[in-house]
CSV table of C-alpha atoms in Angstrom, one decimal:
chain,number,residue,atom,x,y,z
A,1,MET,CA,9.6,-47.8,25.1
A,2,LEU,CA,8.9,-44.2,24.7
A,3,PRO,CA,6.1,-42.4,22.1
A,4,LYS,CA,8.3,-41.4,19.0
A,5,LYS,CA,7.9,-37.5,19.2
A,6,SER,CA,5.6,-36.0,16.5
A,7,TYR,CA,7.8,-33.2,14.6
A,8,LYS,CA,5.6,-30.5,12.9
A,9,SER,CA,5.8,-27.4,10.8
A,10,THR,CA,3.4,-24.0,10.8
A,11,LEU,CA,2.9,-21.7,8.2
A,12,LEU,CA,3.4,-18.0,8.4
A,13,LEU,CA,0.9,-16.9,6.1
A,14,ASP,CA,0.8,-13.0,4.5
A,15,LEU,CA,-2.8,-11.5,3.5
A,16,ASP,CA,-1.9,-8.8,1.6
A,17,GLU,CA,-1.4,-9.8,-2.2
A,18,THR,CA,-0.7,-13.3,-1.1
A,19,THR,CA,-3.9,-13.7,0.1
A,20,PHE,CA,-6.8,-11.5,-1.0
A,21,ILE,CA,-6.4,-8.1,-2.1
A,22,ALA,CA,-8.4,-5.4,-0.8
A,23,LEU,CA,-10.1,-2.4,-3.1
A,24,ASP,CA,-11.3,0.8,-0.8
A,25,GLU,CA,-14.2,2.2,-2.1
A,26,LEU,CA,-12.7,4.7,-4.2
A,27,GLU,CA,-10.4,2.2,-5.8
A,28,PHE,CA,-13.7,-0.2,-6.3
A,29,LYS,CA,-15.6,2.4,-8.2
A,30,GLN,CA,-12.6,3.0,-10.6
A,31,HIS,CA,-11.2,-0.7,-11.2
A,32,GLY,CA,-13.9,-2.9,-9.7
A,33,ASN,CA,-16.1,-3.2,-13.0
A,34,THR,CA,-13.5,-5.8,-14.9
A,35,TYR,CA,-11.1,-8.6,-12.5
A,36,GLU,CA,-8.6,-7.6,-15.4
A,37,SER,CA,-8.9,-4.1,-14.0
A,38,ILE,CA,-8.5,-4.8,-10.4
A,39,ARG,CA,-5.8,-7.4,-11.6
A,40,LYS,CA,-3.4,-4.4,-12.8
A,41,LEU,CA,-4.6,-2.0,-9.8
A,42,LYS,CA,-3.2,-5.0,-7.5
A,43,ARG,CA,-0.2,-6.1,-9.7
A,44,ILE,CA,-1.7,-9.5,-9.7
A,45,HIS,CA,-0.7,-11.7,-12.8
A,46,SER,CA,-3.2,-12.3,-15.5
A,47,GLN,CA,-3.0,-16.5,-14.9
A,48,HIS,CA,-4.5,-16.4,-11.1
A,49,THR,CA,-7.7,-16.4,-10.4
A,50,LEU,CA,-9.9,-14.2,-8.2
A,51,SER,CA,-12.9,-15.2,-6.2
A,52,ASN,CA,-16.4,-13.1,-5.8
A,53,TYR,CA,-15.7,-10.3,-3.6
A,54,ILE,CA,-17.7,-10.0,0.0
A,55,VAL,CA,-17.7,-6.4,1.6
A,56,ASN,CA,-17.1,-5.7,4.4
A,57,SER,CA,-15.6,-2.3,6.9
A,58,GLY,CA,-15.4,-0.3,3.7
A,59,TYR,CA,-13.6,-2.7,2.0
A,60,TYR,CA,-13.9,-5.5,-1.3
A,61,PHE,CA,-12.2,-8.7,-0.1
A,62,PHE,CA,-11.0,-11.1,-3.0
A,63,VAL,CA,-9.5,-14.0,-2.7
A,64,ILE,CA,-6.4,-14.9,-4.9
A,65,ASN,CA,-6.9,-18.1,-6.6
A,66,PRO,CA,-9.6,-19.3,-4.2
A,67,ASP,CA,-9.1,-23.5,-4.9
A,68,LYS,CA,-5.2,-23.6,-4.9
A,69,LEU,CA,-5.8,-21.9,-1.2
A,70,LYS,CA,-8.3,-24.0,-0.4
A,71,THR,CA,-6.5,-27.2,-0.7
A,72,MET,CA,-3.2,-25.8,1.1
A,73,ILE,CA,-4.9,-25.2,4.3
A,74,GLU,CA,-6.7,-28.1,4.5
A,75,SER,CA,-3.8,-29.9,3.3
A,76,ILE,CA,-1.8,-28.5,6.2
A,77,TYR,CA,-4.4,-29.3,8.6
A,78,GLU,CA,-4.6,-33.0,8.1
A,79,ALA,CA,-0.8,-33.6,8.3
A,80,GLY,CA,-1.4,-32.4,11.8
A,81,ASP,CA,0.5,-28.7,11.2
A,82,ASP,CA,-0.2,-25.4,11.9
A,83,ILE,CA,-1.1,-21.8,10.0
A,84,VAL,CA,-0.3,-18.7,12.4
A,85,ILE,CA,-1.3,-15.2,10.0
A,86,PHE,CA,1.9,-12.3,9.6
A,87,THR,CA,0.4,-9.5,8.2
A,88,SER,CA,2.2,-6.4,7.9
A,89,GLY,CA,-0.9,-4.5,7.5
A,90,LEU,CA,-3.7,-3.5,10.2
A,91,TRP,CA,-5.8,-6.1,9.0
A,92,LEU,CA,-8.2,-7.6,13.0
A,93,ARG,CA,-9.2,-11.5,12.9
A,94,PRO,CA,-12.5,-11.2,11.1
A,95,VAL,CA,-10.7,-10.9,7.5
A,96,LEU,CA,-10.2,-14.7,8.7
A,97,SER,CA,-13.5,-15.1,8.2
A,98,ILE,CA,-13.6,-13.2,5.1
A,99,ILE,CA,-11.1,-15.8,3.5
A,100,SER,CA,-13.0,-18.7,4.9
A,101,GLN,CA,-15.9,-17.8,3.0
A,102,LEU,CA,-14.5,-16.8,-0.4
A,103,CYS,CA,-12.5,-20.0,-0.1
A,104,ASN,CA,-15.2,-22.7,1.2
A,105,LEU,CA,-12.9,-24.0,3.7
A,106,SER,CA,-14.8,-27.1,5.0
A,107,GLU,CA,-16.3,-26.9,8.5
A,108,LYS,CA,-13.3,-28.0,10.2
A,109,ALA,CA,-10.7,-26.5,8.6
A,110,SER,CA,-12.7,-23.6,8.3
A,111,TYR,CA,-12.9,-23.7,12.9
A,112,ARG,CA,-9.4,-24.4,12.9
A,113,PHE,CA,-8.7,-21.4,10.4
A,114,ASN,CA,-10.6,-18.8,12.2
A,115,GLN,CA,-9.0,-20.0,15.2
A,116,SER,CA,-5.6,-19.5,13.9
A,117,LEU,CA,-3.1,-16.7,15.8
A,118,PHE,CA,-2.6,-13.6,14.3
A,119,LEU,CA,0.4,-11.8,13.8
A,120,ASN,CA,-0.2,-8.3,13.1
A,121,PRO,CA,1.3,-5.1,13.6
A,122,GLN,CA,-1.2,-3.8,16.9
A,123,HIS,CA,-0.2,-7.8,19.2
A,124,ASP,CA,3.6,-7.5,17.9
A,125,SER,CA,3.7,-3.7,18.9
A,126,GLU,CA,2.7,-4.3,22.3
A,127,LYS,CA,4.7,-7.6,22.3
A,128,LEU,CA,7.8,-6.5,21.1
A,129,GLY,CA,7.6,-2.7,22.8
A,130,LEU,CA,8.2,-0.8,18.7
A,131,PRO,CA,5.8,1.1,17.4
A,132,GLN,CA,3.6,-0.5,15.0
A,133,LYS,CA,5.2,1.5,12.4
A,134,ASN,CA,8.1,0.1,13.0
A,135,ILE,CA,6.9,-3.1,13.5
A,136,ALA,CA,5.5,-2.8,9.6
A,137,SER,CA,8.3,-2.5,8.1
A,138,LEU,CA,10.3,-4.6,10.0
A,139,LEU,CA,11.3,-7.9,8.1
A,140,LYS,CA,9.2,-10.5,8.9
A,141,ALA,CA,12.4,-12.9,10.1
A,142,TYR,CA,13.6,-10.2,12.2
A,143,ARG,CA,10.3,-9.8,13.6
A,144,LEU,CA,9.7,-13.3,13.9
A,145,HIS,CA,12.7,-13.9,15.7
A,146,GLY,CA,12.2,-11.1,18.7
A,147,LEU,CA,8.6,-12.8,19.6
A,148,PHE,CA,9.7,-15.9,20.9
A,149,ARG,CA,10.8,-14.6,24.1
A,150,PRO,CA,6.5,-13.1,24.5
A,151,VAL,CA,4.9,-15.9,22.7
A,152,PRO,CA,5.2,-19.2,23.5
A,153,GLU,CA,3.1,-20.7,21.3
A,154,LEU,CA,5.5,-19.9,18.5
A,155,ARG,CA,8.9,-21.6,20.1
A,156,ASP,CA,10.3,-25.2,19.0
A,157,THR,CA,8.6,-25.3,15.9
A,158,HIS,CA,9.5,-25.2,11.8
A,159,PHE,CA,8.6,-22.4,10.2
A,160,VAL,CA,7.5,-21.9,6.2
A,161,LEU,CA,6.9,-18.1,5.5
A,162,LEU,CA,4.9,-17.6,2.5
A,163,ASP,CA,5.0,-13.7,1.1
A,164,ASN,CA,4.8,-12.4,-2.0
A,165,ASP,CA,7.7,-9.4,-0.4
A,166,ARG,CA,10.3,-10.8,-1.9
A,167,ASN,CA,12.3,-8.8,1.0
A,168,HIS,CA,10.5,-10.6,4.0
A,169,ILE,CA,11.7,-14.1,2.1
A,170,ALA,CA,15.1,-13.2,1.8
A,171,SER,CA,15.5,-12.4,5.2
A,172,CYS,CA,14.4,-15.7,6.2
A,173,GLU,CA,18.0,-16.4,5.7
A,174,SER,CA,19.1,-15.4,8.9
A,175,CYS,CA,17.1,-17.9,10.8
A,176,PHE,CA,17.5,-21.5,10.7
A,177,TYR,CA,13.9,-22.6,11.6
A,178,LEU,CA,12.6,-20.5,8.9
A,179,ASP,CA,11.9,-21.4,5.2
A,180,GLY,CA,10.7,-18.8,2.3
A,181,VAL,CA,8.5,-19.2,0.3
A,182,ILE,CA,7.5,-16.4,-2.9
A,183,ALA,CA,4.0,-16.1,-3.8
A,184,THR,CA,4.9,-15.0,-7.0
A,185,THR,CA,1.1,-13.7,-8.0
A,186,ASP,CA,2.8,-11.3,-9.8
A,187,GLU,CA,3.7,-13.8,-12.3
A,188,ASP,CA,2.3,-16.8,-14.1
A,189,ASP,CA,3.1,-19.1,-11.6
A,190,MET,CA,0.9,-21.1,-9.5
A,191,ARG,CA,4.1,-23.1,-7.6
A,192,PHE,CA,4.1,-21.8,-4.4
A,193,TYR,CA,1.0,-24.3,-3.0
A,194,ASP,CA,2.4,-27.1,-3.5
A,195,GLU,CA,6.4,-25.7,-3.0
A,196,VAL,CA,4.8,-25.0,0.9
A,197,LEU,CA,3.3,-28.5,1.6
A,198,GLU,CA,6.4,-30.8,0.1
A,199,THR,CA,8.4,-28.3,2.6
A,200,MET,CA,6.2,-28.6,5.5
A,201,LYS,CA,6.6,-32.6,4.7
A,202,LEU,CA,10.1,-32.4,4.4
A,203,ALA,CA,10.0,-30.9,8.2
A,204,HIS,CA,8.6,-33.0,9.8
A,205,ARG,CA,11.7,-35.1,9.7
A,206,GLU,CA,13.2,-35.8,12.9
A,207,GLY,CA,16.7,-33.6,11.7
A,208,THR,CA,14.8,-30.0,10.7
A,209,ARG,CA,15.7,-27.5,12.7
A,210,ARG,CA,13.7,-25.6,15.3
A,211,SER,CA,12.8,-21.8,16.8
A,212,PRO,CA,14.2,-21.7,20.2
A,213,SER,CA,12.5,-24.4,23.1
A,214,SER,CA,13.1,-21.5,25.5
A,215,PRO,CA,12.6,-17.9,26.2
A,216,CYS,CA,16.4,-17.3,26.8
A,217,TYR,CA,18.2,-17.4,23.0
A,218,TYR,CA,20.6,-16.3,20.7
A,219,TYR,CA,20.4,-13.1,18.5
A,220,PRO,CA,21.8,-13.4,15.5
A,221,GLU,CA,24.4,-10.5,14.9
A,222,VAL,CA,22.1,-9.1,11.5
A,223,ILE,CA,19.3,-9.2,13.9
A,224,LEU,CA,19.9,-7.9,17.1
A,225,LYS,CA,21.5,-4.5,15.5
A,226,THR,CA,18.4,-4.0,14.0
A,227,MET,CA,16.2,-4.5,16.7
A,228,ILE,CA,19.2,-2.1,18.6
A,229,GLN,CA,18.6,0.8,16.0
A,230,LEU,CA,14.9,0.6,15.9
A,231,GLY,CA,15.0,1.0,19.7
A,232,ILE,CA,17.8,3.5,19.7
A,233,GLN,CA,15.1,5.6,17.0
A,234,GLU,CA,12.4,5.2,19.6
A,235,MET,CA,14.1,6.8,22.0
A,236,GLU,CA,14.9,9.9,19.7
A,237,GLU,CA,11.9,9.9,18.9
A,238,GLU,CA,10.3,10.7,22.1
A,239,LYS,CA,13.1,12.7,23.9
A,240,ALA,CA,12.0,15.2,20.6
A,241,LYS,CA,8.5,14.5,21.2
A,242,MET,CA,9.1,16.1,24.7
A,243,GLY,CA,11.4,18.9,22.9
A,244,ILE,CA,14.6,17.2,24.7
A,245,TYR,CA,17.0,17.8,21.9
A,246,PHE,CA,21.2,17.8,22.2
A,247,PRO,CA,23.7,19.7,20.7
A,248,GLN,CA,25.5,18.0,18.3
A,249,THR,CA,29.6,18.0,19.7
């Protein structure tokens, strides 16, 4: 008898205003004297806890709800699931070590978290052949759907996107393998941590839909149109740079 296939889910974890907030030197000088001032600047509801800060590369990093984040991350790994960082910001991998320290992850969880696949505009620009500015503004469900061919690690899995941007969450409706959970850090509501865990647990069922398992796959019309438009836009910008203009007829 063949062994039963193990199904899993992957959390796509946003960073800014979902996992942490980062203040530059000027912002910290003007607002860093109280947590209340910091929350107001970054639109974080007063019921959400901020960690102590770590300074790195000129930024002051505060993790949002460090205890709840720790529980969520460690629970995901204990369940045999995975985490992928999915950010529109130009952050680099070293921020994962900062997050690990500020929410005091266990040694085992910290190691896995620091090894997470890190999808930022720099990485995805190279994979998709689009400018970083377009990647940063692209709805995340659309961006994810374009990555299955160049990033095989993303194939054949169920995803949960945790993001404070409601537009990104709304875009999940275009992809049957992707569930969105709003990180309501701007509201008096912290249920989203448990919602992520529950959604990922349900995805262990055999019938749960998953991302394409092959590099040849279908694009929903709305995503295809967006990608084509971005390609046209890029060509027009390149023509303009070279001084190539076509008269309107």
